[in-house]
Short mmCIF file of C-alpha atoms in Angstrom, two decimals:
data_model
loop_
_atom_site.label_atom_id
_atom_site.label_comp_id
_atom_site.label_asym_id
_atom_site.label_seq_id
_atom_site.Cartn_x
_atom_site.Cartn_y
_atom_site.Cartn_z
CA MET J 434 -7.10 3.90 -16.72
CA ARG J 435 -7.32 6.96 -14.51
CA ASP J 436 -4.07 8.62 -13.43
CA PHE J 437 -2.62 8.26 -9.96
CA TYR J 438 -1.50 11.74 -9.00
CA GLY J 439 -0.51 12.42 -12.59
CA ILE J 440 1.17 9.07 -13.13
CA THR J 441 -0.29 6.74 -15.74
CA LEU J 442 0.51 3.17 -14.80
CA ALA J 443 1.24 0.51 -17.40
CA ASN J 444 -1.34 -1.68 -15.70
CA GLY J 445 -3.43 -1.76 -12.55
CA LEU J 446 -1.52 -4.39 -10.63
CA MET J 447 0.02 -3.22 -7.36
CA LEU J 448 1.91 -5.99 -5.65
CA GLY J 449 3.12 -6.30 -2.09
CA THR J 450 6.63 -7.45 -1.30
CA ALA J 451 6.11 -9.33 1.98
CA GLN J 452 5.93 -13.02 2.88
CA TYR J 453 7.58 -14.49 -0.24
CA PRO J 454 9.60 -17.67 0.20
CA SER J 455 12.72 -15.92 -1.10
CA PRO J 456 13.86 -12.65 -2.71
CA ALA J 457 14.33 -14.50 -6.02
CA ILE J 458 10.70 -15.65 -6.01
CA LEU J 459 9.57 -12.13 -5.17
CA ALA J 460 11.48 -10.80 -8.17
CA ASP J 461 10.07 -13.55 -10.38
CA ALA J 462 6.52 -12.71 -9.31
CA PHE J 463 7.03 -9.12 -10.37
CA LYS J 464 8.62 -10.17 -13.64
CA ARG J 465 5.88 -12.60 -14.62
CA SER J 466 3.01 -10.36 -13.60
CA ASP J 467 4.54 -7.14 -14.92
CA ALA J 468 3.14 -5.41 -11.83
CA SER J 469 3.60 -1.67 -12.05
CA VAL J 470 3.76 -0.79 -8.36
CA ALA J 471 5.54 -2.38 -5.39
CA THR J 472 4.37 -1.70 -1.87
CA VAL J 473 7.10 -1.52 0.75
CA SER J 474 7.46 -0.68 4.40
CA LEU J 475 9.90 0.57 7.00
CA ARG J 476 11.15 -1.48 9.92
CA ARG J 477 13.92 -1.31 12.47
CA GLU J 478 17.35 -1.79 10.92
CA SER J 479 20.33 -3.46 12.53
CA GLY J 480 23.63 -1.71 12.05
CA ARG J 481 25.30 -5.11 11.96
CA ASP J 482 23.04 -6.93 9.47
CA ARG J 483 21.79 -3.98 7.37
CA ALA J 484 19.16 -6.29 5.86
CA GLY J 485 17.09 -3.38 4.62
CA GLN J 486 19.87 -2.26 2.31
CA ASP J 487 19.82 -5.52 0.34
CA PHE J 488 16.05 -5.42 0.13
CA TRP J 489 16.10 -1.88 -1.18
CA ALA J 490 18.60 -2.85 -3.88
CA LEU J 491 16.26 -5.65 -4.96
CA ILE J 492 13.25 -3.34 -5.17
CA ARG J 493 15.17 -0.68 -7.05
CA ASP J 494 16.19 -3.25 -9.64
CA LEU J 495 12.55 -4.14 -10.31
CA GLY J 496 12.11 -0.78 -12.01
CA VAL J 497 8.57 -0.25 -10.70
CA HIS J 498 6.86 2.59 -8.87
CA VAL J 499 7.34 2.30 -5.11
CA LEU J 500 4.44 2.83 -2.73
CA PRO J 501 5.56 2.89 0.92
CA ASN J 502 2.96 2.08 3.56
CA THR J 503 2.29 2.97 7.16
CA ALA J 504 1.29 -0.60 8.01
CA GLY J 505 0.94 -1.34 11.69
CA CYS J 506 0.30 2.26 12.71
CA HIS J 507 -2.57 2.71 15.13
CA SER J 508 -2.45 6.45 15.74
CA VAL J 509 -2.38 9.58 13.64
CA LYS J 510 0.99 10.65 15.04
CA GLU J 511 2.53 7.25 14.38
CA ALA J 512 1.24 7.20 10.80
CA VAL J 513 2.31 10.77 10.05
CA THR J 514 5.80 10.23 11.47
CA THR J 515 6.18 6.97 9.55
CA ALA J 516 5.08 8.73 6.36
CA HIS J 517 7.76 11.38 6.81
CA MET J 518 10.39 8.73 7.37
CA ALA J 519 9.21 6.83 4.29
CA ARG J 520 9.30 9.94 2.13
CA GLU J 521 12.91 10.47 3.00
CA VAL J 522 14.03 6.86 2.55
CA PHE J 523 12.09 6.06 -0.61
CA ASP J 524 12.27 9.54 -2.10
CA THR J 525 8.60 9.61 -3.08
CA ARG J 526 5.58 11.68 -2.13
CA TRP J 527 3.34 8.62 -2.48
CA ILE J 528 2.19 7.06 0.77
CA LYS J 529 -0.22 4.20 1.35
CA LEU J 530 -1.85 5.49 4.48
CA GLU J 531 -2.98 2.89 6.99
CA VAL J 532 -4.32 3.81 10.41
CA ILE J 533 -5.50 0.57 11.92
CA GLY J 534 -8.46 0.73 14.28
CA GLU J 535 -9.28 -2.85 15.15
CA GLU J 536 -7.00 -5.83 15.63
CA ASP J 537 -9.17 -8.77 14.53
CA THR J 538 -10.17 -7.31 11.19
CA LEU J 539 -7.37 -4.75 10.76
CA GLN J 540 -10.19 -2.41 9.86
CA PRO J 541 -9.04 1.16 9.32
CA ASP J 542 -9.71 3.79 11.97
CA VAL J 543 -11.44 6.04 9.49
CA PHE J 544 -11.53 9.02 11.85
CA GLY J 545 -7.77 8.89 12.34
CA LEU J 546 -7.34 8.15 8.65
CA VAL J 547 -9.10 11.35 7.56
CA GLU J 548 -7.14 13.41 10.09
CA ALA J 549 -3.80 11.92 9.04
CA ALA J 550 -4.67 12.31 5.36
CA ARG J 551 -5.36 16.01 5.87
CA ILE J 552 -2.08 16.56 7.71
CA LEU J 553 -0.08 14.70 5.07
CA THR J 554 -1.68 16.24 1.98
CA GLU J 555 -1.12 19.70 3.45
CA ASP J 556 2.52 18.70 3.78
CA GLY J 557 2.80 17.73 0.12
CA PHE J 558 2.18 13.99 0.34
CA GLN J 559 0.15 12.15 -2.29
CA VAL J 560 -1.98 9.91 -0.14
CA PHE J 561 -3.37 6.49 -1.05
CA PRO J 562 -5.75 5.91 1.88
CA TYR J 563 -6.60 2.36 2.93
CA THR J 564 -10.27 2.79 3.75
CA THR J 565 -13.63 1.04 3.75
CA GLU J 566 -16.38 1.36 1.15
CA ASP J 567 -18.15 3.97 3.32
CA LEU J 568 -19.16 6.80 0.98
CA VAL J 569 -19.18 9.47 3.68
CA VAL J 570 -15.65 8.61 4.74
CA ALA J 571 -14.60 8.53 1.10
CA ASP J 572 -15.99 12.00 0.60
CA LYS J 573 -14.15 13.26 3.70
CA LEU J 574 -10.91 11.78 2.37
CA LEU J 575 -11.34 13.61 -0.92
CA GLN J 576 -12.07 16.82 0.98
CA ALA J 577 -8.87 16.20 2.95
CA GLY J 578 -6.94 16.28 -0.31
CA CYS J 579 -6.75 12.63 -1.34
CA GLU J 580 -7.02 12.06 -5.09
CA VAL J 581 -7.12 8.26 -4.85
CA LEU J 582 -9.29 5.96 -2.73
CA MET J 583 -8.37 2.43 -1.72
CA PRO J 584 -11.32 0.56 -0.22
CA TRP J 585 -10.77 -2.90 1.18
CA GLY J 586 -12.22 -5.90 -0.58
CA ALA J 587 -12.09 -7.88 2.65
CA PRO J 588 -9.86 -7.88 5.75
CA ILE J 589 -6.13 -7.85 5.04
CA GLY J 590 -4.73 -11.30 4.37
CA SER J 591 -8.14 -13.01 4.52
CA GLY J 592 -8.46 -13.97 0.85
CA LEU J 593 -12.23 -13.59 1.09
CA GLY J 594 -12.54 -11.47 -2.04
CA LEU J 595 -15.08 -8.69 -2.46
CA ASN J 596 -17.19 -8.77 0.70
CA ASN J 597 -19.54 -5.96 -0.23
CA ILE J 598 -20.15 -5.82 -3.97
CA PHE J 599 -23.06 -3.44 -3.50
CA GLY J 600 -20.96 -0.98 -1.50
CA LEU J 601 -18.08 -1.13 -3.97
CA ARG J 602 -20.39 -0.65 -6.94
CA ALA J 603 -21.97 2.33 -5.18
CA MET J 604 -18.52 3.75 -4.58
CA ARG J 605 -17.62 3.48 -8.26
CA ALA J 606 -20.87 5.15 -9.25
CA HIS J 607 -20.54 7.87 -6.62
CA PHE J 608 -16.97 8.85 -7.53
CA PRO J 609 -16.80 8.34 -11.30
CA ASN J 610 -13.65 10.41 -11.76
CA THR J 611 -11.63 9.24 -8.77
CA PRO J 612 -9.05 6.47 -9.22
CA LEU J 613 -10.23 3.55 -7.09
CA VAL J 614 -8.05 0.67 -5.96
CA ILE J 615 -9.22 -2.50 -4.26
CA ASP J 616 -6.74 -2.87 -1.44
CA ALA J 617 -6.60 -6.06 0.56
CA GLY J 618 -8.63 -9.21 0.95
CA LEU J 619 -8.30 -10.74 -2.50
CA GLY J 620 -7.50 -14.43 -2.65
CA LEU J 621 -8.09 -15.49 -6.24
CA PRO J 622 -7.65 -13.99 -9.70
CA SER J 623 -11.39 -14.31 -10.37
CA GLN J 624 -11.96 -11.80 -7.56
CA ALA J 625 -9.53 -9.41 -9.20
CA ALA J 626 -11.39 -9.77 -12.48
CA ALA J 627 -14.65 -9.02 -10.66
CA ALA J 628 -13.13 -5.87 -9.18
CA MET J 629 -12.03 -4.66 -12.56
CA GLU J 630 -15.42 -5.53 -14.06
CA LEU J 631 -16.94 -3.19 -11.48
CA GLY J 632 -14.85 -0.44 -13.03
CA PHE J 633 -12.07 -0.23 -10.47
CA ASP J 634 -8.75 1.07 -11.73
CA ALA J 635 -6.33 -1.18 -9.92
CA ILE J 636 -5.93 -3.87 -7.32
CA LEU J 637 -3.37 -4.11 -4.56
CA LEU J 638 -2.58 -7.52 -3.18
CA ASN J 639 0.16 -9.40 -1.42
CA THR J 640 -0.79 -12.50 0.56
CA ALA J 641 -2.72 -14.19 -2.26
CA VAL J 642 0.42 -14.19 -4.36
CA ALA J 643 3.14 -14.59 -1.73
CA LYS J 644 1.40 -17.47 0.04
CA ALA J 645 0.44 -19.39 -3.09
CA GLY J 646 2.29 -22.65 -3.72
CA ASP J 647 3.81 -21.03 -6.79
CA PRO J 648 3.82 -17.28 -6.16
CA ALA J 649 5.14 -16.27 -9.58
CA LEU J 650 2.52 -18.35 -11.37
CA MET J 651 -0.23 -16.90 -9.18
CA ALA J 652 1.03 -13.39 -9.89
CA GLU J 653 0.81 -14.12 -13.59
CA GLY J 654 -2.72 -15.44 -13.07
CA PHE J 655 -3.74 -12.24 -11.30
CA ALA J 656 -2.29 -10.15 -14.11
CA ALA J 657 -4.28 -12.09 -16.71
CA ALA J 658 -7.48 -11.81 -14.66
CA LEU J 659 -6.98 -8.12 -14.16
CA ARG J 660 -6.63 -7.64 -17.90
CA ALA J 661 -9.74 -9.74 -18.57
CA GLY J 662 -11.79 -7.73 -16.09
CA GLN J 663 -10.53 -4.48 -17.49
CA LEU J 664 -11.48 -5.48 -21.04
CA ALA J 665 -14.91 -6.55 -19.82
CA ALA J 666 -15.49 -3.21 -18.12
CA GLN J 667 -14.48 -1.36 -21.29
CA ALA J 668 -16.75 -3.57 -23.38
CA ASP J 669 -19.89 -2.39 -21.55
CA PRO J 670 -21.26 -5.68 -20.15
CA MET J 671 -24.82 -6.81 -20.79
CA THR J 672 -27.48 -6.24 -18.15
CA PRO J 673 -28.30 -9.42 -16.20
CA ARG J 674 -31.91 -10.58 -16.17
CA ASP J 675 -33.85 -13.03 -14.03
CA MET J 676 -35.47 -15.09 -16.78
CA ALA J 677 -34.02 -16.92 -19.76
CA ALA J 678 -33.87 -15.30 -23.17
CA PRO J 679 -33.02 -17.59 -26.11
CA SER J 680 -29.82 -16.67 -27.84
CA THR J 681 -30.55 -18.81 -30.91
CA PRO J 682 -33.13 -17.13 -33.19
CA VAL J 683 -36.53 -18.82 -33.01
CA ILE J 684 -37.66 -17.40 -36.34
CA GLY J 685 -37.19 -19.97 -39.07
CA LYS J 686 -37.09 -22.90 -36.70
CA ALA J 687 -38.49 -26.07 -38.30
CA PHE J 688 -41.86 -27.30 -37.13
CA LEU J 689 -41.03 -30.91 -36.24
CA SER J 690 -43.51 -31.96 -33.56
CA MET Y 10 25.35 7.55 28.38
CA LYS Y 11 22.52 5.10 28.15
CA LEU Y 12 20.21 5.31 25.14
CA GLN Y 13 17.49 3.18 23.67
CA LEU Y 14 18.22 2.20 20.08
CA ASN Y 15 15.41 0.40 18.27
CA GLY Y 16 14.02 -0.78 21.56
CA ALA Y 17 17.31 -2.07 22.99
CA MET Y 18 19.27 -0.37 25.77
CA ILE Y 19 22.80 0.61 24.70
CA THR Y 20 25.65 2.62 26.10
CA ALA Y 21 27.31 5.05 23.72
CA GLN Y 22 29.63 8.00 24.14
CA VAL Y 23 28.22 10.25 21.43
CA SER Y 24 26.90 13.77 21.32
CA THR Y 25 24.74 13.80 18.17
CA LEU Y 26 22.44 11.50 16.25
CA ALA Y 27 24.88 11.48 13.33
CA ASP Y 28 27.64 10.28 15.66
CA LEU Y 29 25.44 7.49 16.98
CA LEU Y 30 24.63 6.23 13.48
CA GLU Y 31 28.32 6.12 12.63
CA VAL Y 32 29.28 4.31 15.83
CA GLU Y 33 26.46 1.78 15.51
CA GLY Y 34 27.31 0.76 11.96
CA PHE Y 35 24.74 2.72 9.97
CA GLY Y 36 27.26 4.86 8.11
CA GLY Y 37 26.14 5.33 4.51
CA ALA Y 38 23.02 3.22 4.99
CA LYS Y 39 19.63 4.24 3.62
CA VAL Y 40 17.77 4.80 6.87
CA ALA Y 41 15.29 7.20 8.41
CA THR Y 42 15.54 8.33 12.00
CA ALA Y 43 13.31 9.47 14.83
CA VAL Y 44 14.17 10.61 18.34
CA ASN Y 45 11.60 10.25 21.08
CA GLY Y 46 8.90 9.69 18.46
CA ASP Y 47 9.73 12.71 16.32
CA PHE Y 48 11.14 12.40 12.80
CA VAL Y 49 14.65 13.77 12.39
CA PRO Y 50 15.55 14.37 8.73
CA ALA Y 51 18.97 13.28 7.52
CA SER Y 52 19.97 16.90 7.03
CA GLU Y 53 19.45 17.61 10.76
CA ARG Y 54 21.20 14.58 12.28
CA SER Y 55 24.48 16.38 12.82
CA ASP Y 56 22.72 19.10 14.79
CA LYS Y 57 20.50 16.76 16.77
CA SER Y 58 22.00 16.45 20.26
CA LEU Y 59 21.28 13.32 22.24
CA LYS Y 60 20.87 13.07 25.98
CA ALA Y 61 20.73 10.12 28.33
CA GLY Y 62 17.48 8.22 28.11
CA ASP Y 63 16.64 9.28 24.56
CA SER Y 64 14.82 6.71 22.44
CA ILE Y 65 16.11 6.48 18.89
CA GLU Y 66 14.47 4.64 16.02
CA VAL Y 67 16.47 3.78 12.90
CA LEU Y 68 14.29 2.39 10.14
CA ALA Y 69 15.18 0.96 6.75
CA PRO Y 70 13.31 -0.35 3.69
CA MET Y 71 11.53 -3.59 4.43
CA GLN Y 72 9.00 -5.91 2.82
CA GLY Y 73 5.44 -4.57 2.96
CA GLY Y 74 1.96 -5.21 1.65
#
């Protein structure tokens, strides 16, 4: 697996921490999947409840890498300010950069994304940009200093899987040395396996696990699928063909008609 | 003076951001702060003067995808 800003992950499963039925189930999902990265966010804290403090203790105990996001940010300034706040709270230079451009699809505003990525990388951040499979945008992000790309599989929370296999395959071919993460849109482990078979380095998901009837079991399923897809990619898969080709040797077959 | 704290109007007799955090129950908490949309690092909270009408955001770790 390719490194993520010099960090070699134990596996390519990055798991979100939102929408679980309970903190205990969240922890169980991480335990059973052995996910190596937890995505987290920042939200308004109440001085009376201090709910964020308990959550942070839970995440710290997981012993995984923490990837804060700028979810919900719609402008460059908002995303950059949130990133600075996240760096201080989580004590990491990693930031999952989201600059949302459209409400129905939560599609990234790629123009704002590139601008924010440049500002943040110049300020020492290690940016994980939530982007599309657009090769030109991807190239601009790399020029802005990003060393990882995170194209969407499908709109966030949709569970539709890999909407544009051709575009994702082209991205892998175009950037052979860049760590690529499928971020968002996965609904089933088979889709994660497909992503890894395409040669992607990791997947980032949340809703598919958190909203499953048994989140921990689904997390384990994703981990197994990810491993299967990764092995398949390493094994150099056969080339598909349109017509049948007998797998059983025809030489030596008895003449019985 | 009147301030806006995480979107809610409050009245507090404080002079700095650090004072406000203490008064509002954030003492020792792992939070990040912004005043009027600009990030204020923890190391600068004691020097950050507040004035009436300022909008303060106090953010903490939360679930995220």
